[in-house]
């Protein structure tokens, strides 16, 4: 008998998109589904829409909870899920009819605990935007060692995001996603791939990603999202050290250093909260081990003070390559 698969859909302020999303899940060619709609305290009619869907389809369950953000909603769905496998779908996106069937077939035929598919980027009317052209995802089964370097290559985000994948339940827990963080996928993707060991990839445009509208979760508070992404990179760096993936350290570290150099060589200041977070990122970078001597010396010079860092970067940056 086919395994039960839980599909978790966090729901918040998506009245315009919710029906299309749920319809695409309910119409999947793979039928043995448990569809969990997590109403994350949405202030509009989304909660009622979720309840209406539950009355139409016995496979649909609704969780109504206080607003806690995307990660908290996903974690709540994981806690309630009964399936052997789990899929995440964002409520303003939708999926192709065979996505779950093909992902399940990939984990079975390759004997893996994780599978991912290609992504079609569309506008709000469902028309392709061209952003998907040149996607790196092909039909192949990769080890974690092979897939982790792809985070930094063209199309890398398609490997990192949570929502174009099928996970065996053993990979996830109710604390999987860091609550209160943007770029929550960045904090955990490497760890999940490493835990899975091998990943089945399929060149099938199964997930339809709607390019975000103004005011959506992906277009708001860019400054905070940027800072959380840097924090996630520091965590990933330390994880790579733990598992001995030393060849990935330089690229991970370089992205943090570039952001710090841009900040301290520019017109930083004016937002005390942002400045305080950047100082935390700076201290986090300062605590990293394994820096090459040249980079270590360069960084130590810049530790005298943030103000002096700016002056020295402006003076010496063209010469220090």
JSON list of C-alpha atoms in Angstrom, two decimals, residues 153-270:
[
{"chain": "A", "resi": 153, "resn": "UNK", "atom": "CA", "xyz": [26.08, 27.71, -7.83]},
{"chain": "A", "resi": 154, "resn": "UNK", "atom": "CA", "xyz": [23.51, 29.09, -10.26]},
{"chain": "A", "resi": 155, "resn": "UNK", "atom": "CA", "xyz": [20.07, 27.97, -9.16]},
{"chain": "A", "resi": 156, "resn": "UNK", "atom": "CA", "xyz": [21.36, 27.19, -5.68]},
{"chain": "A", "resi": 157, "resn": "UNK", "atom": "CA", "xyz": [18.19, 28.39, -3.88]},
{"chain": "A", "resi": 158, "resn": "UNK", "atom": "CA", "xyz": [16.21, 25.57, -5.53]},
{"chain": "A", "resi": 159, "resn": "UNK", "atom": "CA", "xyz": [18.20, 23.11, -3.42]},
{"chain": "A", "resi": 160, "resn": "UNK", "atom": "CA", "xyz": [17.82, 25.15, -0.24]},
{"chain": "A", "resi": 161, "resn": "UNK", "atom": "CA", "xyz": [14.11, 26.00, -0.14]},
{"chain": "A", "resi": 162, "resn": "UNK", "atom": "CA", "xyz": [11.74, 23.75, 1.82]},
{"chain": "A", "resi": 163, "resn": "UNK", "atom": "CA", "xyz": [8.85, 23.52, -0.58]},
{"chain": "A", "resi": 164, "resn": "UNK", "atom": "CA", "xyz": [9.87, 21.54, -3.69]},
{"chain": "A", "resi": 165, "resn": "UNK", "atom": "CA", "xyz": [10.73, 18.43, -1.70]},
{"chain": "A", "resi": 166, "resn": "UNK", "atom": "CA", "xyz": [9.42, 15.22, -0.19]},
{"chain": "A", "resi": 167, "resn": "UNK", "atom": "CA", "xyz": [10.92, 14.37, 3.21]},
{"chain": "A", "resi": 168, "resn": "UNK", "atom": "CA", "xyz": [10.84, 11.15, 5.14]},
{"chain": "A", "resi": 169, "resn": "UNK", "atom": "CA", "xyz": [9.34, 11.95, 8.51]},
{"chain": "A", "resi": 170, "resn": "UNK", "atom": "CA", "xyz": [12.52, 10.83, 10.32]},
{"chain": "A", "resi": 171, "resn": "UNK", "atom": "CA", "xyz": [14.34, 13.88, 8.91]},
{"chain": "A", "resi": 172, "resn": "UNK", "atom": "CA", "xyz": [12.02, 16.39, 10.58]},
{"chain": "A", "resi": 173, "resn": "UNK", "atom": "CA", "xyz": [10.95, 17.33, 14.09]},
{"chain": "A", "resi": 174, "resn": "UNK", "atom": "CA", "xyz": [8.61, 19.88, 15.63]},
{"chain": "A", "resi": 175, "resn": "UNK", "atom": "CA", "xyz": [11.64, 22.16, 16.12]},
{"chain": "A", "resi": 176, "resn": "UNK", "atom": "CA", "xyz": [12.97, 21.79, 12.57]},
{"chain": "A", "resi": 177, "resn": "UNK", "atom": "CA", "xyz": [12.35, 25.36, 11.45]},
{"chain": "A", "resi": 178, "resn": "UNK", "atom": "CA", "xyz": [13.84, 28.22, 13.53]},
{"chain": "A", "resi": 179, "resn": "UNK", "atom": "CA", "xyz": [10.96, 30.31, 14.82]},
{"chain": "A", "resi": 180, "resn": "UNK", "atom": "CA", "xyz": [11.10, 34.05, 14.26]},
{"chain": "A", "resi": 181, "resn": "UNK", "atom": "CA", "xyz": [13.66, 33.87, 11.45]},
{"chain": "A", "resi": 182, "resn": "UNK", "atom": "CA", "xyz": [13.44, 34.80, 7.80]},
{"chain": "A", "resi": 183, "resn": "UNK", "atom": "CA", "xyz": [15.39, 32.59, 5.40]},
{"chain": "A", "resi": 184, "resn": "UNK", "atom": "CA", "xyz": [14.43, 29.72, 7.70]},
{"chain": "A", "resi": 185, "resn": "UNK", "atom": "CA", "xyz": [15.41, 27.22, 4.98]},
{"chain": "A", "resi": 186, "resn": "UNK", "atom": "CA", "xyz": [18.98, 28.54, 4.99]},
{"chain": "A", "resi": 187, "resn": "UNK", "atom": "CA", "xyz": [19.38, 27.56, 8.65]},
{"chain": "A", "resi": 188, "resn": "UNK", "atom": "CA", "xyz": [18.55, 23.87, 8.11]},
{"chain": "A", "resi": 189, "resn": "UNK", "atom": "CA", "xyz": [19.03, 22.79, 4.48]},
{"chain": "A", "resi": 190, "resn": "UNK", "atom": "CA", "xyz": [22.60, 21.55, 4.81]},
{"chain": "A", "resi": 191, "resn": "UNK", "atom": "CA", "xyz": [21.77, 19.62, 7.97]},
{"chain": "A", "resi": 192, "resn": "UNK", "atom": "CA", "xyz": [18.76, 17.93, 6.34]},
{"chain": "A", "resi": 193, "resn": "UNK", "atom": "CA", "xyz": [20.72, 16.89, 3.26]},
{"chain": "A", "resi": 194, "resn": "UNK", "atom": "CA", "xyz": [23.51, 15.53, 5.42]},
{"chain": "A", "resi": 195, "resn": "UNK", "atom": "CA", "xyz": [21.05, 13.59, 7.55]},
{"chain": "A", "resi": 196, "resn": "UNK", "atom": "CA", "xyz": [19.38, 12.15, 4.45]},
{"chain": "A", "resi": 197, "resn": "UNK", "atom": "CA", "xyz": [22.73, 11.06, 2.99]},
{"chain": "A", "resi": 198, "resn": "UNK", "atom": "CA", "xyz": [21.44, 10.75, -0.57]},
{"chain": "A", "resi": 199, "resn": "UNK", "atom": "CA", "xyz": [18.93, 12.89, -2.47]},
{"chain": "A", "resi": 200, "resn": "UNK", "atom": "CA", "xyz": [16.85, 11.93, -5.50]},
{"chain": "A", "resi": 201, "resn": "UNK", "atom": "CA", "xyz": [16.45, 14.82, -7.98]},
{"chain": "A", "resi": 202, "resn": "UNK", "atom": "CA", "xyz": [13.87, 14.91, -10.78]},
{"chain": "A", "resi": 203, "resn": "UNK", "atom": "CA", "xyz": [13.74, 17.29, -13.73]},
{"chain": "A", "resi": 204, "resn": "UNK", "atom": "CA", "xyz": [10.00, 17.89, -13.45]},
{"chain": "A", "resi": 205, "resn": "UNK", "atom": "CA", "xyz": [8.42, 21.32, -12.98]},
{"chain": "A", "resi": 206, "resn": "UNK", "atom": "CA", "xyz": [6.32, 20.10, -10.10]},
{"chain": "A", "resi": 207, "resn": "UNK", "atom": "CA", "xyz": [6.28, 23.16, -7.87]},
{"chain": "A", "resi": 208, "resn": "UNK", "atom": "CA", "xyz": [4.80, 26.39, -9.23]},
{"chain": "A", "resi": 209, "resn": "UNK", "atom": "CA", "xyz": [6.33, 29.33, -7.41]},
{"chain": "A", "resi": 210, "resn": "UNK", "atom": "CA", "xyz": [4.35, 32.54, -7.70]},
{"chain": "A", "resi": 211, "resn": "UNK", "atom": "CA", "xyz": [6.66, 35.54, -7.99]},
{"chain": "A", "resi": 212, "resn": "UNK", "atom": "CA", "xyz": [5.81, 37.51, -4.90]},
{"chain": "A", "resi": 213, "resn": "UNK", "atom": "CA", "xyz": [3.43, 40.41, -4.96]},
{"chain": "A", "resi": 214, "resn": "UNK", "atom": "CA", "xyz": [4.03, 43.65, -3.05]},
{"chain": "A", "resi": 215, "resn": "UNK", "atom": "CA", "xyz": [3.35, 43.24, 0.66]},
{"chain": "A", "resi": 216, "resn": "UNK", "atom": "CA", "xyz": [3.94, 39.49, 0.71]},
{"chain": "A", "resi": 217, "resn": "UNK", "atom": "CA", "xyz": [6.14, 37.58, 3.12]},
{"chain": "A", "resi": 218, "resn": "UNK", "atom": "CA", "xyz": [8.94, 37.56, 0.55]},
{"chain": "A", "resi": 219, "resn": "UNK", "atom": "CA", "xyz": [8.92, 41.29, -0.21]},
{"chain": "A", "resi": 220, "resn": "UNK", "atom": "CA", "xyz": [8.67, 42.78, 3.29]},
{"chain": "A", "resi": 221, "resn": "UNK", "atom": "CA", "xyz": [11.37, 43.73, 5.78]},
{"chain": "A", "resi": 222, "resn": "UNK", "atom": "CA", "xyz": [14.33, 43.11, 3.47]},
{"chain": "A", "resi": 223, "resn": "UNK", "atom": "CA", "xyz": [16.81, 44.37, 6.05]},
{"chain": "A", "resi": 224, "resn": "UNK", "atom": "CA", "xyz": [15.77, 41.79, 8.64]},
{"chain": "A", "resi": 225, "resn": "UNK", "atom": "CA", "xyz": [15.80, 39.03, 6.04]},
{"chain": "A", "resi": 226, "resn": "UNK", "atom": "CA", "xyz": [19.33, 39.98, 5.00]},
{"chain": "A", "resi": 227, "resn": "UNK", "atom": "CA", "xyz": [20.57, 39.82, 8.60]},
{"chain": "A", "resi": 228, "resn": "UNK", "atom": "CA", "xyz": [18.95, 36.44, 9.21]},
{"chain": "A", "resi": 229, "resn": "UNK", "atom": "CA", "xyz": [20.56, 35.09, 6.04]},
{"chain": "A", "resi": 230, "resn": "UNK", "atom": "CA", "xyz": [23.98, 36.14, 7.34]},
{"chain": "A", "resi": 231, "resn": "UNK", "atom": "CA", "xyz": [23.27, 34.46, 10.68]},
{"chain": "A", "resi": 232, "resn": "UNK", "atom": "CA", "xyz": [22.28, 31.30, 8.84]},
{"chain": "A", "resi": 233, "resn": "UNK", "atom": "CA", "xyz": [25.57, 31.33, 6.92]},
{"chain": "A", "resi": 234, "resn": "UNK", "atom": "CA", "xyz": [27.54, 31.50, 10.16]},
{"chain": "A", "resi": 235, "resn": "UNK", "atom": "CA", "xyz": [25.62, 28.48, 11.47]},
{"chain": "A", "resi": 236, "resn": "UNK", "atom": "CA", "xyz": [26.20, 26.63, 8.22]},
{"chain": "A", "resi": 237, "resn": "UNK", "atom": "CA", "xyz": [29.94, 27.40, 8.39]},
{"chain": "A", "resi": 238, "resn": "UNK", "atom": "CA", "xyz": [30.22, 25.80, 11.82]},
{"chain": "A", "resi": 239, "resn": "UNK", "atom": "CA", "xyz": [28.19, 22.81, 10.64]},
{"chain": "A", "resi": 240, "resn": "UNK", "atom": "CA", "xyz": [30.54, 22.29, 7.69]},
{"chain": "A", "resi": 241, "resn": "UNK", "atom": "CA", "xyz": [33.45, 22.30, 10.13]},
{"chain": "A", "resi": 242, "resn": "UNK", "atom": "CA", "xyz": [31.70, 19.69, 12.28]},
{"chain": "A", "resi": 243, "resn": "UNK", "atom": "CA", "xyz": [31.19, 17.30, 9.37]},
{"chain": "A", "resi": 244, "resn": "UNK", "atom": "CA", "xyz": [34.61, 17.92, 7.81]},
{"chain": "A", "resi": 245, "resn": "UNK", "atom": "CA", "xyz": [33.39, 19.61, 4.62]},
{"chain": "A", "resi": 246, "resn": "UNK", "atom": "CA", "xyz": [36.30, 22.03, 4.65]},
{"chain": "A", "resi": 247, "resn": "UNK", "atom": "CA", "xyz": [36.18, 22.79, 0.92]},
{"chain": "A", "resi": 248, "resn": "UNK", "atom": "CA", "xyz": [32.87, 24.62, 1.50]},
{"chain": "A", "resi": 249, "resn": "UNK", "atom": "CA", "xyz": [34.17, 26.89, 4.25]},
{"chain": "A", "resi": 250, "resn": "UNK", "atom": "CA", "xyz": [35.72, 29.56, 2.05]},
{"chain": "A", "resi": 251, "resn": "UNK", "atom": "CA", "xyz": [32.60, 30.28, -0.02]},
{"chain": "A", "resi": 252, "resn": "UNK", "atom": "CA", "xyz": [30.39, 30.34, 3.06]},
{"chain": "A", "resi": 253, "resn": "UNK", "atom": "CA", "xyz": [32.72, 32.64, 4.94]},
{"chain": "A", "resi": 254, "resn": "UNK", "atom": "CA", "xyz": [33.29, 34.90, 1.93]},
{"chain": "A", "resi": 255, "resn": "UNK", "atom": "CA", "xyz": [29.62, 35.78, 1.66]},
{"chain": "A", "resi": 256, "resn": "UNK", "atom": "CA", "xyz": [29.51, 36.97, 5.26]},
{"chain": "A", "resi": 257, "resn": "UNK", "atom": "CA", "xyz": [32.76, 38.90, 4.90]},
{"chain": "A", "resi": 258, "resn": "UNK", "atom": "CA", "xyz": [31.50, 40.63, 1.74]},
{"chain": "A", "resi": 259, "resn": "UNK", "atom": "CA", "xyz": [28.38, 41.82, 3.57]},
{"chain": "A", "resi": 260, "resn": "UNK", "atom": "CA", "xyz": [30.45, 43.08, 6.49]},
{"chain": "A", "resi": 261, "resn": "UNK", "atom": "CA", "xyz": [32.89, 44.92, 4.23]},
{"chain": "A", "resi": 262, "resn": "UNK", "atom": "CA", "xyz": [30.03, 46.53, 2.31]},
{"chain": "A", "resi": 263, "resn": "UNK", "atom": "CA", "xyz": [28.39, 47.61, 5.55]},
{"chain": "A", "resi": 264, "resn": "UNK", "atom": "CA", "xyz": [31.45, 49.05, 7.27]},
{"chain": "A", "resi": 265, "resn": "UNK", "atom": "CA", "xyz": [32.82, 50.70, 4.12]},
{"chain": "A", "resi": 266, "resn": "UNK", "atom": "CA", "xyz": [29.47, 52.32, 3.34]},
{"chain": "A", "resi": 267, "resn": "UNK", "atom": "CA", "xyz": [27.23, 54.81, 5.05]},
{"chain": "A", "resi": 268, "resn": "UNK", "atom": "CA", "xyz": [26.17, 52.53, 7.89]},
{"chain": "A", "resi": 269, "resn": "UNK", "atom": "CA", "xyz": [24.32, 53.84, 10.89]},
{"chain": "A", "resi": 270, "resn": "UNK", "atom": "CA", "xyz": [20.98, 55.43, 11.56]}
]
